[in-house]
Coordinates of C-alpha atoms in Angstrom, one line a residue:
Chain R
M1031 CA 6.8 34.3 -15.7
V1032 CA 4.5 36.2 -13.4
D1033 CA 1.8 35.2 -15.7
L1034 CA 2.1 31.5 -15.0
K1035 CA 2.6 32.0 -11.3
A1036 CA -0.6 34.1 -11.2
M1037 CA -2.4 31.6 -13.4
S1038 CA -1.6 28.8 -11.0
Y1039 CA -3.6 30.6 -8.3
D1040 CA -6.6 31.1 -10.7
L1041 CA -6.5 27.4 -11.6
R1042 CA -6.4 26.5 -7.9
K1043 CA -9.6 28.4 -7.5
N1044 CA -11.1 26.4 -10.4
V1045 CA -10.0 23.2 -8.7
V1046 CA -11.7 24.1 -5.4
D1047 CA -14.9 25.1 -7.3
M1048 CA -14.8 21.7 -9.0
I1049 CA -14.5 19.9 -5.7
I1050 CA -17.3 21.9 -4.1
E1051 CA -19.6 21.2 -7.0
G1052 CA -18.6 17.5 -7.3
K1053 CA -18.7 17.1 -3.5
G1054 CA -15.3 15.4 -3.3
G1055 CA -11.8 15.5 -4.7
H1056 CA -8.1 15.0 -3.9
I1057 CA -7.6 18.7 -3.1
G1058 CA -4.2 18.5 -1.2
G1059 CA -2.4 16.8 -4.1
D1060 CA -4.1 19.0 -6.6
M1061 CA -2.6 22.0 -4.9
S1062 CA 0.9 20.5 -4.6
V1063 CA 1.0 19.4 -8.3
M1064 CA -0.4 22.6 -9.8
E1065 CA 2.8 24.4 -10.8
I1066 CA 4.3 21.1 -12.1
L1067 CA 1.4 20.8 -14.6
V1068 CA 1.5 24.5 -15.4
A1069 CA 5.2 24.5 -16.1
L1070 CA 4.8 21.4 -18.3
Y1071 CA 1.7 22.4 -20.3
F1072 CA 2.6 26.1 -20.6
D1073 CA 6.4 25.8 -21.2
A1074 CA 8.1 22.5 -21.4
M1075 CA 5.7 20.5 -23.6
N1076 CA 4.6 21.1 -27.2
V1077 CA 1.1 19.8 -26.8
G1078 CA -2.3 21.6 -27.1
P1079 CA -5.6 21.3 -28.8
E1080 CA -4.1 22.4 -32.1
N1081 CA -1.7 19.4 -32.3
Q1082 CA -3.4 16.8 -30.1
D1083 CA -3.4 14.2 -33.0
D1084 CA 0.1 15.0 -34.3
P1085 CA 2.3 12.0 -33.9
G1086 CA 5.1 14.4 -33.1
R1087 CA 3.4 15.9 -30.0
D1088 CA 4.9 15.5 -26.6
R1089 CA 3.1 12.9 -24.4
F1090 CA 1.9 13.2 -20.9
V1091 CA 0.7 10.5 -18.5
M1092 CA -0.9 11.6 -15.2
S1093 CA 0.3 8.7 -13.0
K1094 CA -1.1 10.2 -9.8
G1095 CA -4.5 10.1 -11.5
H1096 CA -6.4 11.0 -8.3
C1097 CA -5.2 14.6 -8.9
V1098 CA -7.3 14.8 -12.0
E1099 CA -8.9 18.1 -10.8
A1100 CA -5.7 19.9 -11.3
L1101 CA -5.2 18.3 -14.7
Y1102 CA -8.7 19.3 -15.7
A1103 CA -8.0 22.9 -14.7
V1104 CA -4.8 23.0 -16.7
L1105 CA -6.2 21.2 -19.8
A1106 CA -9.2 23.6 -19.8
A1107 CA -6.8 26.6 -19.6
K1108 CA -5.0 25.1 -22.6
G1109 CA -8.3 25.1 -24.4
F1110 CA -9.1 21.3 -24.6
F1111 CA -12.5 21.9 -23.0
S1112 CA -14.4 24.5 -21.1
I1113 CA -13.7 25.0 -17.4
E1114 CA -17.4 26.0 -16.8
E1115 CA -18.4 22.6 -18.2
V1116 CA -16.0 20.8 -15.9
I1117 CA -17.0 22.6 -12.8
A1118 CA -20.7 22.2 -13.5
N1119 CA -20.4 18.4 -14.2
F1120 CA -17.4 17.1 -12.2
S1121 CA -18.2 13.8 -10.6
K1122 CA -21.9 14.1 -11.3
F1123 CA -24.2 11.2 -12.5
G1124 CA -23.3 10.3 -16.1
S1125 CA -20.5 13.0 -16.3
K1126 CA -17.5 12.4 -18.5
Y1127 CA -15.5 14.4 -16.0
I1128 CA -14.9 11.6 -13.6
G1129 CA -12.5 11.4 -10.6
H1130 CA -9.6 10.0 -12.6
P1131 CA -8.1 10.7 -16.0
N1132 CA -10.1 9.2 -18.9
N1133 CA -8.8 9.2 -22.5
K1134 CA -12.3 9.6 -23.9
L1135 CA -11.6 13.3 -23.1
P1136 CA -9.5 15.4 -25.4
G1137 CA -6.0 16.0 -24.2
I1138 CA -5.8 12.9 -22.0
E1139 CA -3.6 10.1 -23.4
M1140 CA -4.2 7.3 -20.9
N1141 CA -6.6 6.3 -18.3
S1142 CA -5.1 6.1 -14.8
G1143 CA -6.2 5.9 -11.2
S1144 CA -4.4 2.9 -9.9
L1145 CA -1.0 4.0 -8.9
G1146 CA 2.3 2.7 -10.3
H1147 CA 1.0 2.5 -13.9
G1148 CA 2.2 5.8 -15.4
L1149 CA 6.0 5.1 -15.6
P1150 CA 5.8 1.8 -17.5
V1151 CA 3.3 3.3 -19.9
A1152 CA 5.6 6.3 -20.4
V1153 CA 8.5 4.0 -21.0
G1154 CA 6.5 2.3 -23.8
M1155 CA 5.7 5.7 -25.3
A1156 CA 9.4 6.8 -25.1
L1157 CA 10.5 3.5 -26.7
A1158 CA 8.1 4.0 -29.6
G1159 CA 9.6 7.5 -30.1
K1160 CA 13.1 6.0 -30.2
M1161 CA 12.0 3.2 -32.6
D1162 CA 10.4 5.8 -35.0
A1163 CA 13.3 8.3 -34.6
K1164 CA 10.8 10.9 -33.5
D1165 CA 12.0 13.7 -31.3
Y1166 CA 8.9 14.1 -29.0
R1167 CA 9.4 13.8 -25.3
V1168 CA 7.4 11.9 -22.7
Y1169 CA 6.5 13.1 -19.3
T1170 CA 4.8 11.5 -16.3
V1171 CA 4.0 12.8 -12.9
M1172 CA 4.0 10.5 -9.9
G1173 CA 3.1 11.1 -6.3
D1174 CA 5.7 10.3 -3.6
G1175 CA 3.4 7.9 -1.8
E1176 CA 3.0 6.1 -5.2
L1177 CA 6.7 5.2 -5.2
A1178 CA 6.0 2.3 -2.9
E1179 CA 4.4 0.5 -5.9
G1180 CA 6.8 -2.1 -7.3
S1181 CA 5.8 -1.4 -10.8
V1182 CA 7.4 2.1 -10.6
W1183 CA 10.8 0.5 -10.1
E1184 CA 10.2 -2.0 -13.0
G1185 CA 9.6 1.0 -15.2
A1186 CA 12.6 2.8 -13.7
M1187 CA 14.9 -0.2 -14.5
A1188 CA 13.6 -0.4 -18.1
A1189 CA 13.9 3.4 -18.7
S1190 CA 17.5 3.3 -17.7
H1191 CA 18.3 0.0 -19.6
Y1192 CA 16.9 1.4 -22.8
K1193 CA 18.7 4.8 -22.2
L1194 CA 15.4 6.7 -22.6
D1195 CA 16.7 10.3 -22.6
N1196 CA 13.4 11.4 -24.2
L1197 CA 11.6 10.4 -20.9
C1198 CA 11.2 12.8 -17.9
A1199 CA 9.5 11.6 -14.8
V1200 CA 8.4 14.0 -12.1
V1201 CA 7.9 13.2 -8.5
D1202 CA 5.4 15.5 -6.7
R1203 CA 7.3 15.2 -3.4
N1204 CA 4.8 16.7 -1.0
R1205 CA 5.8 14.3 1.8
L1206 CA 2.2 13.5 2.8
Q1207 CA 0.0 10.6 1.9
I1208 CA -3.5 9.6 3.1
S1209 CA -2.2 8.0 6.3
G1210 CA 0.3 10.7 7.2
N1211 CA 4.0 11.5 6.6
T1212 CA 5.5 9.5 3.8
E1213 CA 8.6 8.8 5.9
D1214 CA 6.4 7.2 8.5
V1215 CA 4.3 5.2 6.1
M1216 CA 7.1 3.9 3.8
A1217 CA 10.3 5.9 3.9
H1218 CA 12.2 7.0 0.9
D1219 CA 14.1 10.1 2.0
D1220 CA 17.0 8.8 -0.1
L1221 CA 14.9 9.2 -3.2
H1222 CA 17.7 11.1 -5.1
E1223 CA 20.1 8.2 -4.5
R1224 CA 17.5 5.6 -5.3
F1225 CA 16.9 7.0 -8.8
K1226 CA 20.5 7.7 -9.3
S1227 CA 21.4 4.0 -8.5
F1228 CA 18.8 3.0 -11.1
G1229 CA 20.9 4.9 -13.6
W1230 CA 18.8 8.0 -13.9
N1231 CA 19.8 11.7 -14.1
V1232 CA 18.2 13.3 -11.0
I1233 CA 17.3 17.0 -10.7
D1234 CA 16.1 18.2 -7.3
V1235 CA 13.8 21.2 -7.4
D1236 CA 14.0 23.0 -4.0
D1237 CA 10.6 24.7 -4.4
G1238 CA 8.3 22.5 -6.6
N1239 CA 5.6 25.2 -6.3
D1240 CA 7.9 27.7 -8.0
V1241 CA 7.1 27.7 -11.7
D1242 CA 10.5 29.3 -12.6
Q1243 CA 12.5 26.6 -10.8
L1244 CA 10.4 23.9 -12.6
I1245 CA 10.8 25.4 -16.0
A1246 CA 14.6 25.5 -15.5
A1247 CA 14.6 21.8 -14.4
F1248 CA 12.6 20.7 -17.5
A1249 CA 14.9 22.7 -19.7
E1250 CA 17.9 21.1 -18.1
A1251 CA 16.4 17.6 -18.5
K1252 CA 16.1 18.2 -22.3
T1253 CA 19.9 18.6 -22.5
V1254 CA 20.7 15.3 -20.8
K1255 CA 21.6 12.4 -23.2
G1256 CA 21.8 8.7 -22.7
K1257 CA 19.6 8.4 -19.6
P1258 CA 16.2 9.3 -18.4
T1259 CA 15.7 12.2 -16.0
V1260 CA 13.6 12.4 -12.9
V1261 CA 12.7 15.8 -11.5
I1262 CA 12.1 15.6 -7.7
A1263 CA 9.9 18.5 -7.0
N1264 CA 9.7 19.4 -3.3
T1265 CA 6.2 20.7 -3.1
R1266 CA 3.7 21.5 -0.3
K1267 CA 0.5 19.5 -0.1
G1268 CA -2.4 21.9 0.0
C1269 CA -0.1 24.7 -1.3
G1270 CA -1.9 28.0 -1.7
S1271 CA -3.8 28.3 1.6
S1272 CA -2.9 28.1 5.2
V1273 CA -6.2 26.2 5.7
M1274 CA -4.9 23.2 3.8
E1275 CA -1.1 23.5 3.6
N1276 CA 0.9 20.5 4.9
K1277 CA -2.1 18.9 6.4
A1278 CA -2.6 15.2 5.7
A1279 CA -6.3 15.5 6.5
W1280 CA -6.7 17.5 3.3
H1281 CA -5.7 14.6 1.1
H1282 CA -9.3 14.2 0.1
K1283 CA -11.7 16.8 1.5
V1284 CA -14.4 19.3 0.6
P1285 CA -14.0 22.7 2.2
T1286 CA -16.8 24.1 4.4
A1287 CA -18.3 27.4 3.4
E1288 CA -16.1 29.2 5.9
E1289 CA -13.0 27.3 4.8
Y1290 CA -13.8 28.0 1.2
E1291 CA -14.0 31.7 1.9
Q1292 CA -10.6 31.7 3.6
I1293 CA -9.0 29.5 0.9
V1294 CA -10.2 31.8 -1.9
K1295 CA -8.9 34.8 0.1
D1296 CA -5.5 33.2 0.6
F1297 CA -5.3 32.5 -3.1
A1298 CA -6.1 36.1 -3.9
D1299 CA -3.6 37.4 -1.3
R1300 CA -0.8 35.2 -2.6
K1301 CA -1.5 36.1 -6.2
G1302 CA -1.5 39.7 -5.2
A1303 CA 1.8 39.4 -3.4
L1304 CA 3.4 38.2 -6.7
S1305 CA 3.3 41.6 -8.3
Chain W
M429 CA 1.8 -36.5 -35.1
N430 CA 2.2 -32.7 -35.5
K431 CA 5.4 -31.3 -33.9
I432 CA 4.6 -27.6 -34.2
P433 CA 3.1 -26.0 -31.1
N434 CA 0.6 -23.2 -31.5
R435 CA 3.1 -20.7 -30.1
Q436 CA 5.4 -21.4 -32.9
A437 CA 2.6 -20.7 -35.4
I438 CA 2.3 -17.3 -33.8
C439 CA 6.0 -16.6 -34.3
E440 CA 5.8 -17.6 -37.9
V441 CA 2.9 -15.3 -38.7
L442 CA 4.6 -12.4 -37.0
M443 CA 7.9 -13.0 -38.7
E444 CA 6.1 -12.9 -42.0
K445 CA 3.9 -9.9 -41.3
V446 CA 6.6 -7.7 -39.8
K447 CA 8.3 -7.6 -43.2
T448 CA 5.5 -5.3 -44.5
D449 CA 3.9 -4.1 -41.2
H450 CA 6.7 -2.2 -39.5
D451 CA 4.5 -1.2 -36.5
I452 CA 4.6 -4.8 -35.2
V453 CA 6.5 -5.1 -31.9
V454 CA 7.0 -8.3 -29.9
L455 CA 7.7 -8.0 -26.2
C456 CA 8.7 -10.8 -23.8
S457 CA 9.4 -11.0 -20.1
D458 CA 12.5 -13.3 -20.3
S459 CA 10.1 -15.6 -22.1
R460 CA 11.3 -15.5 -25.7
G461 CA 12.3 -19.2 -25.6
S462 CA 9.2 -20.5 -24.0
A463 CA 7.1 -18.3 -26.3
S464 CA 8.9 -19.7 -29.4
L465 CA 9.7 -16.1 -30.2
A466 CA 13.5 -16.4 -30.1
P467 CA 13.8 -16.5 -33.9
F468 CA 11.7 -13.3 -34.2
A469 CA 14.0 -11.6 -31.6
K470 CA 17.1 -12.7 -33.5
E471 CA 15.9 -11.7 -36.9
Y472 CA 14.1 -8.5 -36.0
P473 CA 15.8 -7.0 -33.0
D474 CA 14.5 -3.6 -33.8
H475 CA 11.0 -4.9 -33.4
F476 CA 11.6 -6.8 -30.2
I477 CA 11.6 -5.5 -26.6
E478 CA 12.8 -7.5 -23.6
T479 CA 11.4 -6.3 -20.3
G480 CA 13.1 -8.9 -18.0
I481 CA 11.0 -10.8 -15.5
A482 CA 8.6 -7.9 -15.0
E483 CA 5.1 -8.7 -16.2
Q484 CA 3.5 -5.5 -15.0
N485 CA 6.1 -3.6 -16.9
L486 CA 5.6 -5.8 -20.0
V487 CA 2.0 -4.9 -20.2
G488 CA 2.4 -1.2 -19.3
I489 CA 5.1 -0.7 -21.8
S490 CA 3.0 -2.5 -24.5
A491 CA 0.1 -0.1 -23.8
G492 CA 2.5 2.9 -24.2
L493 CA 3.8 1.6 -27.4
A494 CA 0.3 1.0 -28.7
K495 CA -0.7 4.5 -27.8
C496 CA 2.0 5.7 -30.1
G497 CA 0.9 3.7 -33.1
K498 CA 2.7 0.4 -32.5
K499 CA 1.1 -3.0 -32.7
P500 CA 2.5 -4.8 -29.6
F501 CA 2.3 -8.5 -29.0
A502 CA 3.2 -9.1 -25.4
A503 CA 4.0 -12.8 -24.7
S504 CA 4.4 -14.2 -21.2
P505 CA 3.4 -17.4 -19.4
A506 CA -0.4 -17.2 -19.1
C507 CA -0.2 -17.9 -15.3
F508 CA 1.8 -14.7 -14.8
L509 CA 0.3 -12.6 -17.5
S510 CA -3.3 -13.1 -16.4
T511 CA -2.6 -12.5 -12.7
R512 CA 0.7 -10.6 -12.0
S513 CA -0.2 -8.0 -14.6
Y514 CA -3.9 -8.3 -14.3
E515 CA -4.4 -4.7 -13.4
Q516 CA -2.3 -3.4 -16.3
C517 CA -4.4 -5.6 -18.6
K518 CA -7.5 -4.0 -17.1
V519 CA -6.4 -0.4 -16.8
D520 CA -3.7 0.2 -19.4
V521 CA -5.0 -2.1 -22.1
A522 CA -8.7 -2.7 -21.8
Y523 CA -9.9 0.5 -20.1
S524 CA -7.5 2.7 -22.0
N525 CA -8.5 0.8 -25.2
T526 CA -4.9 0.3 -26.4
N527 CA -4.2 -2.0 -29.4
V528 CA -2.3 -4.6 -27.4
T529 CA -2.5 -8.4 -28.0
L530 CA -1.7 -10.3 -24.9
I531 CA -0.3 -13.8 -25.7
G532 CA -0.6 -16.1 -22.7
I533 CA 1.8 -19.0 -23.4
S534 CA 2.0 -22.4 -21.7
G535 CA -1.6 -21.9 -20.7
G536 CA -3.8 -24.1 -18.6
V537 CA -1.8 -27.0 -17.1
S538 CA 0.9 -27.0 -19.8
Y539 CA 3.6 -26.7 -17.2
G540 CA 2.3 -29.9 -15.7
A541 CA 4.4 -31.0 -12.7
L542 CA 5.5 -27.4 -11.9
G543 CA 2.4 -27.0 -9.8
M544 CA -0.4 -24.5 -9.3
S545 CA 1.8 -21.4 -9.4
H546 CA 2.5 -22.2 -13.0
H547 CA -1.0 -23.3 -14.0
S548 CA -3.4 -20.7 -15.4
A549 CA -6.8 -22.3 -14.8
Q550 CA -8.2 -18.9 -14.0
D551 CA -7.3 -16.9 -17.0
I552 CA -10.5 -17.2 -19.0
A553 CA -12.6 -16.1 -16.0
A554 CA -10.2 -13.2 -15.1
M555 CA -9.9 -11.9 -18.6
C556 CA -13.5 -12.3 -19.6
A557 CA -14.6 -10.2 -16.6
I558 CA -12.8 -7.2 -18.0
P559 CA -14.9 -4.9 -20.2
N560 CA -13.4 -4.4 -23.6
M561 CA -11.1 -7.5 -23.4
R562 CA -11.6 -10.2 -25.9
V563 CA -10.5 -13.8 -25.1
Y564 CA -9.4 -16.4 -27.6
L565 CA -8.3 -20.0 -27.2
P566 CA -7.4 -21.3 -30.6
S567 CA -7.4 -25.1 -31.1
D568 CA -4.7 -25.9 -33.5
R569 CA -1.7 -24.3 -35.3
F570 CA -3.6 -23.5 -38.4
Q571 CA -6.4 -21.7 -36.6
T572 CA -3.9 -20.0 -34.4
A573 CA -2.3 -18.5 -37.5
K574 CA -5.6 -17.3 -38.9
L575 CA -6.5 -15.8 -35.5
I576 CA -3.2 -13.8 -35.3
E577 CA -3.7 -12.6 -38.9
A578 CA -7.2 -11.4 -38.0
L579 CA -6.1 -9.7 -34.9
L580 CA -3.6 -7.7 -36.9
Q581 CA -6.5 -6.3 -38.9
D582 CA -8.2 -4.5 -35.9
E583 CA -7.0 -2.2 -33.2
K584 CA -8.7 -3.6 -30.1
P585 CA -7.3 -5.3 -27.0
A586 CA -7.2 -9.1 -27.0
Y587 CA -6.0 -12.0 -24.8
V588 CA -4.9 -15.2 -26.6
R589 CA -4.1 -18.3 -24.7
V590 CA -2.1 -21.1 -26.2
G591 CA -0.6 -24.3 -24.7
R592 CA 3.0 -25.3 -24.5
N593 CA 2.9 -28.7 -26.3
P594 CA 2.1 -29.4 -29.9
V595 CA -1.5 -30.6 -30.4
E596 CA -2.9 -32.8 -33.1
D597 CA -4.1 -30.9 -36.1
I598 CA -7.8 -30.4 -36.5
Y599 CA -7.6 -28.4 -39.7
T600 CA -5.1 -28.4 -42.6
E601 CA -3.1 -25.8 -44.4
E602 CA -5.6 -25.9 -47.2
S603 CA -8.8 -26.2 -45.2
C604 CA -9.1 -24.1 -42.1
P605 CA -12.4 -22.3 -42.2
F606 CA -12.2 -19.2 -40.0
E607 CA -14.5 -16.3 -39.4
M608 CA -13.6 -13.8 -36.7
D609 CA -15.7 -14.2 -33.6
K610 CA -17.7 -17.1 -35.1
A611 CA -17.4 -20.6 -33.8
T612 CA -16.3 -23.3 -36.3
V613 CA -18.8 -26.1 -36.7
L614 CA -16.7 -29.3 -36.9
R615 CA -19.6 -31.7 -37.0
E616 CA -23.4 -31.6 -36.9
G617 CA -25.7 -34.0 -35.1
D618 CA -29.1 -33.8 -33.3
D619 CA -28.5 -35.7 -30.1
V620 CA -25.8 -33.8 -28.2
A621 CA -23.7 -30.7 -28.7
L622 CA -20.1 -30.7 -27.6
I623 CA -18.7 -27.1 -27.2
A624 CA -15.0 -26.8 -26.6
C625 CA -12.1 -24.4 -26.8
G626 CA -8.3 -24.6 -27.0
E627 CA -6.7 -27.9 -26.5
M628 CA -10.1 -29.5 -25.6
V629 CA -11.4 -29.2 -29.1
R630 CA -9.5 -32.2 -30.5
P631 CA -10.7 -34.6 -27.8
A632 CA -14.2 -33.3 -28.2
Y633 CA -14.0 -34.0 -31.9
E634 CA -12.7 -37.5 -31.2
A635 CA -15.5 -38.0 -28.7
A636 CA -18.0 -37.4 -31.4
A637 CA -16.6 -40.3 -33.4
L638 CA -16.8 -42.6 -30.3
L639 CA -20.4 -41.5 -29.8
E640 CA -21.3 -42.2 -33.4
E641 CA -20.2 -45.8 -32.9
K642 CA -22.9 -46.0 -30.3
G643 CA -25.5 -44.4 -32.5
I644 CA -25.3 -40.9 -30.8
R645 CA -25.0 -38.0 -33.2
A646 CA -23.1 -35.0 -31.9
T647 CA -22.6 -31.4 -33.0
V648 CA -19.1 -30.2 -32.2
L649 CA -18.3 -26.5 -32.0
D650 CA -14.8 -25.1 -31.9
M651 CA -15.5 -22.1 -29.7
Y652 CA -12.1 -20.5 -30.0
C653 CA -13.8 -17.1 -29.4
V654 CA -14.7 -17.4 -25.8
K655 CA -15.4 -13.7 -25.6
P656 CA -17.2 -12.4 -27.6
L657 CA -18.9 -15.8 -27.4
D658 CA -20.6 -16.8 -30.6
K659 CA -24.1 -16.9 -29.0
D660 CA -25.9 -17.6 -32.3
A661 CA -23.9 -20.7 -32.8
V662 CA -24.6 -21.8 -29.2
V663 CA -28.3 -21.2 -29.5
E664 CA -28.5 -22.9 -32.9
A665 CA -26.6 -26.0 -31.6
A666 CA -28.4 -26.2 -28.3
G667 CA -31.8 -25.7 -30.0
R668 CA -31.6 -28.9 -31.9
V669 CA -30.0 -31.3 -29.4
K670 CA -31.2 -32.8 -26.1
A671 CA -28.1 -31.9 -24.0
V672 CA -25.0 -29.7 -24.2
V673 CA -21.5 -30.6 -22.9
T674 CA -18.9 -27.9 -22.6
V675 CA -15.2 -28.8 -22.3
E676 CA -12.3 -26.5 -21.2
E677 CA -8.9 -26.6 -19.7
H678 CA -9.9 -24.2 -16.9
A679 CA -11.3 -24.0 -13.4
P680 CA -15.0 -24.9 -13.3
Y681 CA -16.1 -21.4 -12.6
G682 CA -16.2 -18.4 -14.9
G683 CA -15.0 -20.0 -18.1
L684 CA -16.6 -21.3 -21.3
G685 CA -19.0 -23.6 -19.4
G686 CA -20.5 -20.9 -17.4
M687 CA -20.9 -18.6 -20.4
V688 CA -22.5 -21.3 -22.5
S689 CA -24.8 -22.2 -19.7
Q690 CA -26.0 -18.6 -19.4
V691 CA -26.8 -18.4 -23.1
V692 CA -28.6 -21.7 -23.2
G693 CA -30.5 -21.0 -20.0
A694 CA -31.7 -17.7 -21.3
N695 CA -32.5 -18.7 -24.9
C696 CA -33.3 -22.4 -25.2
P697 CA -33.2 -24.2 -21.8
K698 CA -31.5 -27.6 -22.0
K699 CA -29.4 -29.7 -19.8
V700 CA -25.8 -28.4 -19.9
V701 CA -22.9 -30.3 -18.4
N702 CA -19.6 -28.5 -17.8
L703 CA -16.4 -30.5 -18.0
A704 CA -13.4 -28.7 -16.6
L705 CA -10.5 -29.0 -14.2
P706 CA -11.4 -29.3 -10.5
D707 CA -11.7 -26.4 -8.1
A708 CA -8.4 -27.5 -6.5
P709 CA -4.7 -27.7 -7.3
V710 CA -4.6 -30.3 -10.1
I711 CA -2.8 -33.6 -9.7
T712 CA 0.9 -33.7 -10.7
G713 CA 1.6 -34.9 -14.2
T714 CA 2.0 -34.0 -17.9
S715 CA -0.9 -32.3 -19.6
K716 CA -2.0 -35.7 -21.0
E717 CA -1.9 -37.4 -17.7
V718 CA -3.8 -34.6 -16.1
F719 CA -6.5 -34.6 -18.8
D720 CA -6.8 -38.4 -18.6
Y721 CA -7.2 -38.3 -14.8
Y722 CA -10.0 -35.8 -14.9
G723 CA -11.8 -37.3 -17.9
L724 CA -10.9 -34.4 -20.2
N725 CA -10.2 -36.8 -23.1
A726 CA -12.3 -38.4 -25.8
Q727 CA -13.5 -41.3 -23.6
G728 CA -14.3 -39.0 -20.7
I729 CA -16.2 -36.5 -22.9
A730 CA -18.1 -39.3 -24.7
K731 CA -19.1 -40.8 -21.4
A732 CA -20.3 -37.4 -20.1
A733 CA -22.3 -36.9 -23.2
E734 CA -23.9 -40.4 -22.9
D735 CA -24.7 -39.7 -19.2
A736 CA -26.2 -36.3 -20.1
L737 CA -28.6 -38.0 -22.5
K738 CA -29.8 -40.6 -20.0

């Protein structure tokens, strides 16, 4: 899986280029969620441009929609659209590559941006799969700060009530949100127990920026019957460069020229260290 | 006196259509009884989803179902559906363009003495302000049935508001002229135009008869399609009368009255009087008591029309 690990660093560079060109973006969360998206799109899910209209395709909802830059990079790598086009147009006047997912673009199922929406929508998609006896799976990625939204727990209740074992939620547990540490803003360090008490199967991933660990977690989730699974991926906000790593100030930020140079160097170094 | 509320007409249509259209799904938020949908839930449990008292979830789940090819009808009290789940209506339904029909039951002041928390005098304004959301207030059970049948023919978001209580029939089983997004002209006259929606259509129609006794000839439009408003019908009616009176079970701002005034002002300036509920919590009482108190009845509408012509 060295391929996917290396690819994650290449895609990180695309994200940073997007944010430089578009003069803004949620860079910290993009970096933390990258391996989650890579593991989903390049291993766990059976979705790509070739089957994007197939009713049997797996479904994905980006609940933490503000990290659309990472999603654009991954969808482009899957061949849904060209990365050059995204980088050149991101956030610019009249662009279709806006700062949150929009389903006018290929590969994006649902518009998001306001937090707490993805899980209920994913529950609906999973219910439809059960009603039609289809075997597709539904995935949604939420941020950890997002879990303060009450609608997340409405969705969590329903997923468990309807025994949606075709649903897998992922929490990008990077422990930082715009105002600081999640435990200071609104604590949920007992996340594992919370989901468990809602009737979910809970898988903790020690390093949510390790593609191998994520792939193993998603494979395990597929074997669980009778209940939905949540993968709590312990990630690092700003992962990939010491310039940004674990710094709340990098929730939404454009690197300076100097920072850009260091960030790109860090990506290259870490990619190099893989082999 | 008709005993069948509009909500029951919705249930009857869906129970008939689901026999051949297996994509129909009905969702309720602990509201199957008040939505008259309990028979549907009982007869077609595989097509019914209960979300519990969780309106945000109700609408989000509906959007997910629609995205996977289902035709969800999400029924919940209009007061909660149009406010508690407003953002899901905006983002998951309208913005994401999912084929969800939102059914706001017990709309307006249907819940009477339960107070402002249970009134939905803001739903027309709220829903009309969302791009890609259509807003319908059918007047009687026959028109309600036609509307639901028409909504099953397209794949666009819509919000439908119906009241809790049975309302007097305007149309009949045999005669219910209906064209999607076109107002129904109930009566034609050259003095004043009465434009109403939902439960206010019947008193507007009765007001026209009272006005006729005084020699005033009224046009009456059943504007069940508040959005997209039938602008042609508004311009045509306003063009040939001296004044326009709008009537709605809604707050005075952002509803049918404001929309009709915009169209008349831009196309054929005439005096427009908007009859609505007050910009305040309404007085305690049944729907009828509330309507009578605020002049939202045949006598009140006729008087407003007479005054407008002075």
